[in-house]
């Protein structure tokens, strides 16, 4: 069966419009979610001069993984990172369709799966909150698609990247995976 690329664009567009609308009308203050402030601070502290240690490139957290904080700094702060998360979450709606299609080979099942992901209130909330869940889910779904496509090396790289997004205390997991 051939996939309908127009349908994939429609899925992305609907997911994007829903998420950007919630972001616009539901202005979530960063003070309600302290981790968003922490990610921004850790990113700034990593790239700018750290007065406590007297140098740059110090990552001063034992529970927050560095990649999301670095992305926060590179994207210029929380709002730009949330736009990036909205785009990732919208792409993930398409990836859910593709993953469901790989597993079921049924377009209707794939469409229903994608619609359920697109309309899930928790996933909409995560995409506008500035937390790591959106990036992690995107990478995890991409990993599953790559594994099913037998692209093992790339899938393990994606899995390693996902580990540096989510908070954990073990930095050696990527080496263990390889």
PDB file of C-alpha atoms in Angstrom, residues 5-7 42 45 47 49 52 56-57 68 71 74-75 85 90 95 99 105 111 113 116 129 147-148 165-166 168 178:
ATOM      1  CA  UNK A   5       1.521  12.257   1.556  1.00  0.00           C
ATOM      2  CA  UNK A   6      -1.274  14.849   1.420  1.00  0.00           C
ATOM      3  CA  UNK A   7      -2.880  13.132   4.390  1.00  0.00           C
ATOM      4  CA  UNK A  42      21.414  25.479  33.077  1.00  0.00           C
ATOM      5  CA  UNK A  45      25.254  28.696  32.807  1.00  0.00           C
ATOM      6  CA  UNK A  47      27.537  28.591  27.599  1.00  0.00           C
ATOM      7  CA  UNK A  49      30.811  32.468  32.188  1.00  0.00           C
ATOM      8  CA  UNK A  52      30.809  30.001  40.869  1.00  0.00           C
ATOM      9  CA  UNK A  56      32.434  28.254  30.901  1.00  0.00           C
ATOM     10  CA  UNK A  57      30.981  24.840  30.004  1.00  0.00           C
ATOM     11  CA  UNK A  68      17.402  20.010  26.582  1.00  0.00           C
ATOM     12  CA  UNK A  71      18.681  23.342  23.150  1.00  0.00           C
ATOM     13  CA  UNK A  74      20.614  27.596  21.373  1.00  0.00           C
ATOM     14  CA  UNK A  75      16.975  28.388  20.544  1.00  0.00           C
ATOM     15  CA  UNK A  85       8.382  21.494  20.832  1.00  0.00           C
ATOM     16  CA  UNK A  90       3.105  17.937  15.282  1.00  0.00           C
ATOM     17  CA  UNK A  95       5.232   9.582  13.006  1.00  0.00           C
ATOM     18  CA  UNK A  99       4.398   3.684  13.040  1.00  0.00           C
ATOM     19  CA  UNK A 105      -0.731  -2.066   7.472  1.00  0.00           C
ATOM     20  CA  UNK A 111      -5.440   7.566  11.016  1.00  0.00           C
ATOM     21  CA  UNK A 113      -4.005   6.468  16.120  1.00  0.00           C
ATOM     22  CA  UNK A 116      -5.903  10.223  19.169  1.00  0.00           C
ATOM     23  CA  UNK A 129       4.998  23.560  28.723  1.00  0.00           C
ATOM     24  CA  UNK A 147      14.027  -0.319  14.418  1.00  0.00           C
ATOM     25  CA  UNK A 148      11.063  -1.667  12.460  1.00  0.00           C
ATOM     26  CA  UNK A 165      17.047  14.644  26.845  1.00  0.00           C
ATOM     27  CA  UNK A 166      15.251  13.007  29.781  1.00  0.00           C
ATOM     28  CA  UNK A 168      18.263  10.515  34.729  1.00  0.00           C
ATOM     29  CA  UNK A 178      26.485   0.599  22.041  1.00  0.00           C
TER      30      UNK A 178
END
